[in-house]
Amino acid sequence: MLRLSKLTDYATVILSFMARDKIQVHAAIEIAAVTGIALPTVSKILKSLVNANVLISTRGAKGGYILARKPQQITVATIISALEGPIALTECSISRQGCEQASGCDIGGNWSLINKTIHNALESVTLADLIRPVVVSEEVLVPVSSIYR
Amino acid sequence: MLRLSKLTDYATVILSFMARDKIQVHAAIEIAAVTGIALPTVSKILKSLVNANVLISTRGAKGGYILARKPQQITVATIISALEGPIALTECSISRQGCEQASGCDIGGNWSLINKTIHNALESVTLADLIRPVVVSEEVLVPVSSIYR
DNA sequence: ATTAAATAGGACTAGAATAGTCCTGAATTA
DNA sequence: TAATTCAGGACTATTCTAGTCCTATTTAAT
Ligand code: FES
Ligand code: FES
């Protein structure tokens, strides 16, 4: 289905909340309360985002999490790879070796091109775009029927 | 990891073989032998491709599978959705209702835009492109280091 | 007709990945 | 010192994927 994991989806929800809120520092328990996501899960996600340098954490009383950069500087690609690892459709997109599909697959180069295109698409959208009030013009929505041709 | 399922990968291997071969009709068992993929698995994939109108099947002795269209008219997007269903990163990319993430996610419209971009990327590459001898210019390969920023 | 070749459809199992929880330790503040 | 809050990792349960298999149907050849 080529879809994002649930955790990545949660991450965008959490980050959107943090980006929108005037207050800078948010504790995990607070984010859990606001978003409705269970605390342990929120915690796990926040840790991943810290490791990816999207958030900065402060321990101890009055501690919490804060955005490491401005929303305009946090791309969707970054968020996805923070939670799911490298963005790569096929094995050979990551490393040329180690793939070697059952005899005869030699299409690595072309997949890389596709992969690069997708990566660019995800790089071009930032957290700031996600929280921008949506202008839902009908033309922008993907017509589901067109998915099957 | 935002990656294709193994079955989809197999499908591209199978279709590449079929597109390259001069002979039109191929039985499942023959494809299994050539590609090295187990027969039951090959069978399963071929059935999905028939349902998606990518292949046409003929039953009985001397039967088999044949491409339903020219390789230039079979897009990667079609192959992927044949095996994995609609290409959609988030739930709300498919249907606006039914999503309603834990309180406060209202980013559907922007995701749709991203989704459309990716869909277009996958639409723009066909089976004919995949079997074209790869010109592996180094600039085209995705630098893995750039995946983490 | 009969037999052999081949796909259709779906049920089923095993394995892997994901989602979610929990515990223990370390840092910071009051 | 006590309370708060994150770090890191282990662990479980659930869901999804991959892979297999069985029975029915269709077609061709004899
Ligand atoms: S998927 Fe890697 S060579 Fe084909
Ligand atoms: S993922 Fe659907 S509304 Fe946010």
mmCIF file of C-alpha atoms (C1' of nucleotides) and ligand atoms in Angstrom:
data_model
loop_
_atom_site.group_PDB
_atom_site.id
_atom_site.type_symbol
_atom_site.label_atom_id
_atom_site.label_comp_id
_atom_site.label_asym_id
_atom_site.label_seq_id
_atom_site.Cartn_x
_atom_site.Cartn_y
_atom_site.Cartn_z
ATOM 1 C CA MET A 1 0.000 0.000 0.000
ATOM 2 C CA LEU A 2 3.077 2.175 0.108
ATOM 3 C CA ARG A 3 2.003 3.879 3.234
ATOM 4 C CA LEU A 4 3.519 5.554 6.238
ATOM 5 C CA SER A 5 3.603 3.707 9.522
ATOM 6 C CA LYS A 6 1.209 4.780 12.222
ATOM 7 C CA LEU A 7 4.053 6.101 14.327
ATOM 8 C CA THR A 8 5.127 8.420 11.545
ATOM 9 C CA ASP A 9 1.607 9.678 11.251
ATOM 10 C CA TYR A 10 1.529 10.324 14.989
ATOM 11 C CA ALA A 11 4.831 12.138 14.696
ATOM 12 C CA THR A 12 3.386 14.621 12.256
ATOM 13 C CA VAL A 13 0.449 15.181 14.562
ATOM 14 C CA ILE A 14 2.743 15.794 17.497
ATOM 15 C CA LEU A 15 5.070 18.071 15.595
ATOM 16 C CA SER A 16 2.180 20.020 14.141
ATOM 17 C CA PHE A 17 0.899 20.670 17.624
ATOM 18 C CA MET A 18 4.320 21.766 18.825
ATOM 19 C CA ALA A 19 4.862 24.030 15.859
ATOM 20 C CA ARG A 20 1.505 25.701 16.234
ATOM 21 C CA ASP A 21 1.747 26.319 19.949
ATOM 22 C CA LYS A 22 3.273 29.537 21.170
ATOM 23 C CA ILE A 23 4.731 27.831 24.189
ATOM 24 C CA GLN A 24 8.086 26.321 23.411
ATOM 25 C CA VAL A 25 8.706 23.506 25.866
ATOM 26 C CA HIS A 26 6.300 20.603 26.118
ATOM 27 C CA ALA A 27 6.545 17.587 28.381
ATOM 28 C CA ALA A 28 5.697 14.197 26.960
ATOM 29 C CA ILE A 29 2.755 13.761 29.298
ATOM 30 C CA GLU A 30 1.356 17.069 28.165
ATOM 31 C CA ILE A 31 1.615 16.131 24.507
ATOM 32 C CA ALA A 32 -0.062 12.829 25.256
ATOM 33 C CA ALA A 33 -2.960 14.630 26.880
ATOM 34 C CA VAL A 34 -3.412 17.068 24.035
ATOM 35 C CA THR A 35 -3.116 14.614 21.166
ATOM 36 C CA GLY A 36 -4.876 11.690 22.779
ATOM 37 C CA ILE A 37 -2.010 9.343 21.992
ATOM 38 C CA ALA A 38 -0.939 7.066 24.846
ATOM 39 C CA LEU A 39 1.996 8.332 26.848
ATOM 40 C CA PRO A 40 4.422 5.445 26.279
ATOM 41 C CA THR A 41 3.847 5.738 22.573
ATOM 42 C CA VAL A 42 4.338 9.487 22.586
ATOM 43 C CA SER A 43 7.531 8.969 24.519
ATOM 44 C CA LYS A 44 8.871 6.511 22.016
ATOM 45 C CA ILE A 45 8.185 8.849 19.142
ATOM 46 C CA LEU A 46 9.722 11.845 20.869
ATOM 47 C CA LYS A 47 12.884 9.878 21.539
ATOM 48 C CA SER A 48 13.202 9.012 17.873
ATOM 49 C CA LEU A 49 12.753 12.637 16.930
ATOM 50 C CA VAL A 50 15.452 13.675 19.376
ATOM 51 C CA ASN A 51 17.841 11.147 17.861
ATOM 52 C CA ALA A 52 17.116 12.572 14.451
ATOM 53 C CA ASN A 53 17.856 16.081 15.684
ATOM 54 C CA VAL A 54 14.353 17.265 15.056
ATOM 55 C CA LEU A 55 13.730 17.906 18.731
ATOM 56 C CA ILE A 56 15.914 18.906 21.657
ATOM 57 C CA SER A 57 15.166 17.471 25.054
ATOM 58 C CA THR A 58 15.740 18.774 28.538
ATOM 59 C CA ARG A 59 15.654 16.447 31.500
ATOM 60 C CA GLY A 60 14.517 16.980 35.003
ATOM 61 C CA ALA A 61 11.721 18.992 36.495
ATOM 62 C CA LYS A 62 10.449 21.630 34.071
ATOM 63 C CA GLY A 63 12.104 19.709 31.309
ATOM 64 C CA GLY A 64 10.519 18.661 28.073
ATOM 65 C CA TYR A 65 10.916 18.840 24.343
ATOM 66 C CA ILE A 66 11.397 21.740 21.995
ATOM 67 C CA LEU A 67 11.772 22.016 18.231
ATOM 68 C CA ALA A 68 15.422 21.979 17.221
ATOM 69 C CA ARG A 69 14.800 24.138 14.171
ATOM 70 C CA LYS A 70 12.158 26.324 12.683
ATOM 71 C CA PRO A 71 9.184 24.544 11.123
ATOM 72 C CA GLN A 72 10.287 25.757 7.687
ATOM 73 C CA GLN A 73 13.517 23.847 8.164
ATOM 74 C CA ILE A 74 12.013 20.529 9.127
ATOM 75 C CA THR A 75 11.118 18.548 6.044
ATOM 76 C CA VAL A 76 8.673 15.700 5.740
ATOM 77 C CA ALA A 77 11.515 13.524 4.471
ATOM 78 C CA THR A 78 13.360 14.145 7.717
ATOM 79 C CA ILE A 79 10.370 13.216 9.816
ATOM 80 C CA ILE A 80 9.781 10.021 7.892
ATOM 81 C CA SER A 81 13.364 8.873 8.037
ATOM 82 C CA ALA A 82 13.502 9.689 11.741
ATOM 83 C CA LEU A 83 10.789 7.148 12.395
ATOM 84 C CA GLU A 84 11.284 4.620 9.626
ATOM 85 C CA GLY A 85 14.874 4.865 8.541
ATOM 86 C CA PRO A 86 16.113 5.670 5.056
ATOM 87 C CA ILE A 87 13.483 6.383 2.448
ATOM 88 C CA ALA A 88 14.011 3.646 -0.095
ATOM 89 C CA LEU A 89 11.521 1.748 -2.182
ATOM 90 C CA THR A 90 13.791 -1.160 -3.005
ATOM 91 C CA GLU A 91 16.808 -2.674 -1.363
ATOM 92 C CA CYS A 92 19.108 -1.601 -4.139
ATOM 93 C CA SER A 93 18.111 1.993 -3.587
ATOM 94 C CA ILE A 94 20.071 1.923 -0.381
ATOM 95 C CA SER A 95 23.087 -0.107 -1.294
ATOM 96 C CA ARG A 96 23.933 -1.446 -4.677
ATOM 97 C CA GLN A 97 25.242 -4.624 -3.144
ATOM 98 C CA GLY A 98 23.191 -6.814 -0.861
ATOM 99 C CA CYS A 99 20.334 -6.729 -3.269
ATOM 100 C CA GLU A 100 20.878 -9.242 -6.007
ATOM 101 C CA GLN A 101 17.296 -10.307 -6.438
ATOM 102 C CA ALA A 102 16.447 -13.810 -7.640
ATOM 103 C CA SER A 103 18.281 -14.183 -10.925
ATOM 104 C CA GLY A 104 17.974 -11.493 -13.460
ATOM 105 C CA CYS A 105 16.937 -8.320 -11.719
ATOM 106 C CA ASP A 106 19.090 -5.598 -13.061
ATOM 107 C CA ILE A 107 16.838 -2.632 -12.720
ATOM 108 C CA GLY A 108 18.566 -0.969 -9.826
ATOM 109 C CA GLY A 109 19.586 2.170 -11.645
ATOM 110 C CA ASN A 110 16.120 3.028 -12.804
ATOM 111 C CA TRP A 111 14.645 2.430 -9.388
ATOM 112 C CA SER A 112 17.184 4.818 -7.978
ATOM 113 C CA LEU A 113 15.870 7.474 -10.266
ATOM 114 C CA ILE A 114 12.328 6.904 -9.124
ATOM 115 C CA ASN A 115 13.473 6.886 -5.565
ATOM 116 C CA LYS A 116 15.265 10.166 -5.984
ATOM 117 C CA THR A 117 12.128 11.739 -7.393
ATOM 118 C CA ILE A 118 10.097 10.655 -4.440
ATOM 119 C CA HIS A 119 12.734 11.756 -2.020
ATOM 120 C CA ASN A 120 12.741 15.184 -3.603
ATOM 121 C CA ALA A 121 8.988 15.392 -3.284
ATOM 122 C CA LEU A 122 9.214 14.648 0.414
ATOM 123 C CA GLU A 123 12.103 17.065 0.860
ATOM 124 C CA SER A 124 10.138 19.870 -0.667
ATOM 125 C CA VAL A 125 7.432 19.900 1.975
ATOM 126 C CA THR A 126 8.143 21.186 5.466
ATOM 127 C CA LEU A 127 6.409 21.176 8.797
ATOM 128 C CA ALA A 128 5.479 24.779 8.126
ATOM 129 C CA ASP A 129 3.565 23.635 5.050
ATOM 130 C CA LEU A 130 1.760 20.956 7.005
ATOM 131 C CA ILE A 131 0.377 23.378 9.549
ATOM 132 C CA ARG A 132 -0.562 25.966 6.995
ATOM 133 C CA PRO A 133 -4.348 26.226 6.744
ATOM 134 C CA VAL A 134 -5.313 23.968 3.924
ATOM 135 C CA VAL A 135 -6.707 25.408 0.753
ATOM 136 C CA VAL A 136 -8.696 22.442 -0.337
ATOM 137 C CA SER A 137 -9.142 23.058 -3.997
ATOM 138 C CA GLU A 138 -10.772 20.024 -5.500
ATOM 139 C CA GLU A 139 -8.198 19.822 -8.244
ATOM 140 C CA VAL A 140 -5.522 19.132 -5.709
ATOM 141 C CA LEU A 141 -7.191 16.066 -4.246
ATOM 142 C CA VAL A 142 -6.153 12.816 -5.864
ATOM 143 C CA PRO A 143 -9.122 11.307 -7.645
ATOM 144 C CA VAL A 144 -9.189 7.802 -6.284
ATOM 145 C CA SER A 145 -10.556 6.422 -9.506
ATOM 146 C CA SER A 146 -7.426 7.497 -11.342
ATOM 147 C CA ILE A 147 -5.342 5.246 -9.179
ATOM 148 C CA TYR A 148 -6.491 2.290 -11.154
ATOM 149 C CA ARG A 149 -6.102 2.758 -14.825
ATOM 150 C CA MET B 1 11.017 2.498 5.643
ATOM 151 C CA LEU B 2 8.569 3.451 2.946
ATOM 152 C CA ARG B 3 9.436 0.507 0.852
ATOM 153 C CA LEU B 4 7.807 -1.747 -1.681
ATOM 154 C CA SER B 5 6.711 -5.210 -0.607
ATOM 155 C CA LYS B 6 8.725 -8.163 -1.809
ATOM 156 C CA LEU B 7 5.846 -9.308 -3.975
ATOM 157 C CA THR B 8 5.835 -6.009 -5.822
ATOM 158 C CA ASP B 9 9.537 -6.331 -6.382
ATOM 159 C CA TYR B 10 9.029 -9.816 -7.758
ATOM 160 C CA ALA B 11 6.317 -8.483 -10.009
ATOM 161 C CA THR B 12 8.706 -6.069 -11.643
ATOM 162 C CA VAL B 13 11.195 -8.876 -12.144
ATOM 163 C CA ILE B 14 8.552 -11.056 -13.746
ATOM 164 C CA LEU B 15 7.178 -8.303 -15.940
ATOM 165 C CA SER B 16 10.646 -7.267 -17.020
ATOM 166 C CA PHE B 17 11.334 -10.799 -18.158
ATOM 167 C CA MET B 18 8.054 -10.983 -20.033
ATOM 168 C CA ALA B 19 8.588 -7.637 -21.693
ATOM 169 C CA ARG B 20 12.089 -8.513 -22.808
ATOM 170 C CA ASP B 21 11.260 -11.913 -24.212
ATOM 171 C CA LYS B 22 10.247 -12.209 -27.828
ATOM 172 C CA ILE B 23 7.903 -15.055 -27.057
ATOM 173 C CA GLN B 24 4.511 -13.757 -26.003
ATOM 174 C CA VAL B 25 2.852 -16.439 -23.932
ATOM 175 C CA HIS B 26 4.489 -17.708 -20.773
ATOM 176 C CA ALA B 27 3.161 -20.324 -18.373
ATOM 177 C CA ALA B 28 3.543 -19.728 -14.663
ATOM 178 C CA ILE B 29 5.816 -22.709 -14.245
ATOM 179 C CA GLU B 30 8.088 -21.409 -16.941
ATOM 180 C CA ILE B 31 8.344 -17.991 -15.316
ATOM 181 C CA ALA B 32 9.102 -19.643 -12.016
ATOM 182 C CA ALA B 33 11.940 -21.590 -13.607
ATOM 183 C CA VAL B 34 13.438 -18.538 -15.283
ATOM 184 C CA THR B 35 13.208 -16.142 -12.377
ATOM 185 C CA GLY B 36 13.935 -18.566 -9.593
ATOM 186 C CA ILE B 37 10.855 -17.536 -7.673
ATOM 187 C CA ALA B 38 8.785 -20.400 -6.240
ATOM 188 C CA LEU B 39 5.865 -21.452 -8.390
ATOM 189 C CA PRO B 40 3.038 -20.809 -5.894
ATOM 190 C CA THR B 41 4.358 -17.341 -5.311
ATOM 191 C CA VAL B 42 4.691 -16.622 -9.002
ATOM 192 C CA SER B 43 1.144 -17.821 -9.456
ATOM 193 C CA LYS B 44 -0.158 -15.511 -6.795
ATOM 194 C CA ILE B 45 1.547 -12.521 -8.340
ATOM 195 C CA LEU B 46 0.371 -13.319 -11.841
ATOM 196 C CA LYS B 47 -3.200 -13.564 -10.632
ATOM 197 C CA SER B 48 -2.980 -10.115 -9.093
ATOM 198 C CA LEU B 49 -1.599 -8.720 -12.314
ATOM 199 C CA VAL B 50 -4.435 -10.256 -14.287
ATOM 200 C CA ASN B 51 -6.962 -8.685 -11.942
ATOM 201 C CA ALA B 52 -5.317 -5.332 -12.490
ATOM 202 C CA ASN B 53 -5.513 -5.766 -16.257
ATOM 203 C CA VAL B 54 -1.780 -5.786 -16.662
ATOM 204 C CA LEU B 55 -1.752 -9.352 -17.930
ATOM 205 C CA ILE B 56 -4.195 -11.468 -19.875
ATOM 206 C CA SER B 57 -4.474 -15.132 -19.047
ATOM 207 C CA THR B 58 -5.406 -18.129 -21.127
ATOM 208 C CA ARG B 59 -6.400 -21.343 -19.443
ATOM 209 C CA GLY B 60 -5.895 -24.887 -20.487
ATOM 210 C CA ALA B 61 -3.093 -26.634 -22.293
ATOM 211 C CA LYS B 62 -0.853 -24.179 -24.127
ATOM 212 C CA GLY B 63 -2.282 -21.465 -21.971
ATOM 213 C CA GLY B 64 -0.366 -18.912 -20.002
ATOM 214 C CA TYR B 65 0.038 -15.218 -19.477
ATOM 215 C CA ILE B 66 0.653 -12.384 -21.879
ATOM 216 C CA LEU B 67 1.078 -8.639 -21.431
ATOM 217 C CA ALA B 68 -2.216 -6.836 -21.818
ATOM 218 C CA ARG B 69 -0.556 -3.701 -23.170
ATOM 219 C CA LYS B 70 2.724 -2.523 -24.515
ATOM 220 C CA PRO B 71 5.480 -2.016 -21.953
ATOM 221 C CA GLN B 72 5.351 1.716 -22.601
ATOM 222 C CA GLN B 73 1.762 1.707 -21.427
ATOM 223 C CA ILE B 74 2.316 -0.110 -18.170
ATOM 224 C CA THR B 75 3.330 2.317 -15.465
ATOM 225 C CA VAL B 76 5.116 1.568 -12.246
ATOM 226 C CA ALA B 77 2.184 3.084 -10.397
ATOM 227 C CA THR B 78 -0.072 0.501 -11.981
ATOM 228 C CA ILE B 79 2.194 -2.355 -10.997
ATOM 229 C CA ILE B 80 2.437 -1.176 -7.427
ATOM 230 C CA SER B 81 -1.269 -0.693 -6.969
ATOM 231 C CA ALA B 82 -1.928 -4.074 -8.553
ATOM 232 C CA LEU B 83 -0.016 -5.746 -5.756
ATOM 233 C CA GLU B 84 -0.527 -3.385 -2.843
ATOM 234 C CA GLY B 85 -3.720 -1.505 -3.492
ATOM 235 C CA PRO B 86 -4.077 2.242 -3.837
ATOM 236 C CA ILE B 87 -0.910 4.266 -3.484
ATOM 237 C CA ALA B 88 -1.563 6.354 -0.416
ATOM 238 C CA LEU B 89 0.782 7.472 2.299
ATOM 239 C CA THR B 90 -1.888 8.248 4.836
ATOM 240 C CA GLU B 91 -5.393 7.050 5.398
ATOM 241 C CA CYS B 92 -6.902 10.398 4.526
ATOM 242 C CA SER B 93 -5.232 10.291 1.141
ATOM 243 C CA ILE B 94 -7.702 7.626 0.147
ATOM 244 C CA SER B 95 -10.884 8.805 1.735
ATOM 245 C CA ARG B 96 -11.405 11.987 3.628
ATOM 246 C CA GLN B 97 -13.626 10.213 6.085
ATOM 247 C CA GLY B 98 -12.538 7.203 8.072
ATOM 248 C CA CYS B 99 -9.347 8.911 9.009
ATOM 249 C CA GLU B 100 -9.969 11.297 11.843
ATOM 250 C CA GLN B 101 -6.709 10.721 13.643
ATOM 251 C CA ALA B 102 -6.515 11.156 17.409
ATOM 252 C CA SER B 103 -7.802 14.651 18.052
ATOM 253 C CA GLY B 104 -6.432 17.483 16.081
ATOM 254 C CA CYS B 105 -4.979 16.098 12.882
ATOM 255 C CA ASP B 106 -6.202 18.319 10.175
ATOM 256 C CA ILE B 107 -3.436 18.006 7.674
ATOM 257 C CA GLY B 108 -5.196 15.850 5.159
ATOM 258 C CA GLY B 109 -5.175 18.351 2.354
ATOM 259 C CA ASN B 110 -1.455 18.897 2.437
ATOM 260 C CA TRP B 111 -0.767 15.187 2.556
ATOM 261 C CA SER B 112 -2.909 14.802 -0.507
ATOM 262 C CA LEU B 113 -0.634 17.167 -2.324
ATOM 263 C CA ILE B 114 2.437 15.189 -1.353
ATOM 264 C CA ASN B 115 0.672 12.034 -2.304
ATOM 265 C CA LYS B 116 -0.216 13.370 -5.692
ATOM 266 C CA THR B 117 3.380 14.312 -6.337
ATOM 267 C CA ILE B 118 4.559 10.836 -5.536
ATOM 268 C CA HIS B 119 1.823 9.293 -7.575
ATOM 269 C CA ASN B 120 2.867 11.370 -10.551
ATOM 270 C CA ALA B 121 6.449 10.259 -10.134
ATOM 271 C CA LEU B 122 5.384 6.642 -10.232
ATOM 272 C CA GLU B 123 3.053 7.255 -13.162
ATOM 273 C CA SER B 124 5.843 8.738 -15.207
ATOM 274 C CA VAL B 125 7.941 5.586 -15.290
ATOM 275 C CA THR B 126 6.866 2.617 -17.379
ATOM 276 C CA LEU B 127 7.878 -0.973 -17.751
ATOM 277 C CA ALA B 128 9.676 0.056 -20.917
ATOM 278 C CA ASP B 129 11.845 2.358 -18.847
ATOM 279 C CA LEU B 130 12.632 -0.359 -16.365
ATOM 280 C CA ILE B 131 13.984 -2.735 -18.976
ATOM 281 C CA ARG B 132 15.920 -0.067 -20.782
ATOM 282 C CA PRO B 133 19.646 -0.650 -20.307
ATOM 283 C CA VAL B 134 20.607 1.481 -17.386
ATOM 284 C CA VAL B 135 22.849 4.443 -17.902
ATOM 285 C CA VAL B 136 24.349 4.503 -14.474
ATOM 286 C CA SER B 137 25.627 8.001 -14.222
ATOM 287 C CA GLU B 138 26.823 8.549 -10.737
ATOM 288 C CA GLU B 139 24.883 11.751 -10.389
ATOM 289 C CA VAL B 140 21.676 9.857 -10.719
ATOM 290 C CA LEU B 141 22.333 7.556 -7.796
ATOM 291 C CA VAL B 142 20.949 8.782 -4.496
ATOM 292 C CA PRO B 143 23.781 9.590 -2.155
ATOM 293 C CA VAL B 144 22.896 7.615 0.921
ATOM 294 C CA SER B 145 24.434 10.180 3.190
ATOM 295 C CA SER B 146 21.936 12.750 2.036
ATOM 296 C CA ILE B 147 19.102 10.655 3.335
ATOM 297 C CA TYR B 148 19.915 11.678 6.865
ATOM 298 C CA ARG B 149 20.277 15.345 7.287
ATOM 299 C "C1'" DA C 1 -14.980 -38.810 -24.581
ATOM 300 C "C1'" DT C 2 -10.886 -38.771 -22.067
ATOM 301 C "C1'" DT C 3 -6.739 -37.082 -20.412
ATOM 302 C "C1'" DA C 4 -3.370 -33.643 -19.611
ATOM 303 C "C1'" DA C 5 -2.124 -28.886 -19.060
ATOM 304 C "C1'" DA C 6 -2.881 -24.734 -17.197
ATOM 305 C "C1'" DT C 7 -5.203 -20.874 -14.621
ATOM 306 C "C1'" DA C 8 -8.963 -19.158 -10.857
ATOM 307 C "C1'" DG C 9 -10.093 -18.515 -6.392
ATOM 308 C "C1'" DG C 10 -9.646 -18.780 -1.896
ATOM 309 C "C1'" DA C 11 -8.161 -20.861 2.573
ATOM 310 C "C1'" DC C 12 -4.494 -21.514 5.380
ATOM 311 C "C1'" DT C 13 0.189 -21.328 7.988
ATOM 312 C "C1'" DA C 14 4.413 -19.427 9.394
ATOM 313 C "C1'" DG C 15 7.245 -15.758 9.880
ATOM 314 C "C1'" DA C 16 8.384 -10.909 10.186
ATOM 315 C "C1'" DA C 17 7.413 -6.293 11.177
ATOM 316 C "C1'" DT C 18 4.855 -2.926 13.782
ATOM 317 C "C1'" DA C 19 2.680 -0.996 17.625
ATOM 318 C "C1'" DG C 20 2.482 -0.486 22.078
ATOM 319 C "C1'" DT C 21 3.976 -1.124 27.018
ATOM 320 C "C1'" DC C 22 7.030 -1.162 30.836
ATOM 321 C "C1'" DC C 23 11.104 -0.935 33.714
ATOM 322 C "C1'" DT C 24 15.401 0.868 35.354
ATOM 323 C "C1'" DG C 25 18.658 4.547 35.369
ATOM 324 C "C1'" DA C 26 20.231 9.396 34.901
ATOM 325 C "C1'" DA C 27 19.682 14.405 34.977
ATOM 326 C "C1'" DT C 28 17.676 18.585 36.649
ATOM 327 C "C1'" DT C 29 15.088 21.564 39.639
ATOM 328 C "C1'" DA C 30 13.197 23.031 43.938
ATOM 329 C "C1'" DT D 1 16.641 15.047 49.414
ATOM 330 C "C1'" DA D 2 12.535 14.511 46.877
ATOM 331 C "C1'" DA D 3 10.010 15.172 42.777
ATOM 332 C "C1'" DT D 4 10.000 15.501 37.926
ATOM 333 C "C1'" DT D 5 11.129 14.286 33.494
ATOM 334 C "C1'" DC D 6 13.824 12.166 29.809
ATOM 335 C "C1'" DA D 7 17.119 7.968 28.073
ATOM 336 C "C1'" DG D 8 17.618 3.526 26.765
ATOM 337 C "C1'" DG D 9 16.350 -0.767 26.053
ATOM 338 C "C1'" DA D 10 13.665 -5.065 26.792
ATOM 339 C "C1'" DC D 11 9.505 -7.085 26.139
ATOM 340 C "C1'" DT D 12 4.717 -8.528 24.448
ATOM 341 C "C1'" DA D 13 0.922 -8.574 21.504
ATOM 342 C "C1'" DT D 14 -1.044 -7.696 17.346
ATOM 343 C "C1'" DT D 15 -1.122 -7.120 12.634
ATOM 344 C "C1'" DC D 16 0.671 -7.697 8.093
ATOM 345 C "C1'" DT D 17 3.311 -10.175 4.672
ATOM 346 C "C1'" DA D 18 5.032 -14.064 2.393
ATOM 347 C "C1'" DG D 19 4.443 -18.261 1.012
ATOM 348 C "C1'" DT D 20 1.937 -22.722 0.359
ATOM 349 C "C1'" DC D 21 -1.763 -25.665 -0.944
ATOM 350 C "C1'" DC D 22 -6.218 -27.438 -2.340
ATOM 351 C "C1'" DT D 23 -10.203 -27.744 -5.364
ATOM 352 C "C1'" DA D 24 -12.646 -26.201 -9.394
ATOM 353 C "C1'" DT D 25 -12.706 -24.666 -14.160
ATOM 354 C "C1'" DT D 26 -11.159 -24.135 -18.793
ATOM 355 C "C1'" DT D 27 -8.848 -25.530 -22.989
ATOM 356 C "C1'" DA D 28 -6.196 -28.491 -26.129
ATOM 357 C "C1'" DA D 29 -4.718 -32.734 -27.810
ATOM 358 C "C1'" DT D 30 -5.489 -37.614 -28.566
HETATM 359 S S1 FES E 1 15.529 -4.919 -6.570
HETATM 360 FE FE1 FES E 1 17.663 -4.725 -6.384
HETATM 361 S S2 FES E 1 18.524 -5.375 -8.284
HETATM 362 FE FE2 FES E 1 16.404 -5.562 -8.441
HETATM 363 S S1 FES E 2 -3.738 11.419 8.828
HETATM 364 FE FE1 FES E 2 -5.770 11.682 8.231
HETATM 365 S S2 FES E 2 -6.433 13.566 9.070
HETATM 366 FE FE2 FES E 2 -4.379 13.306 9.646
#
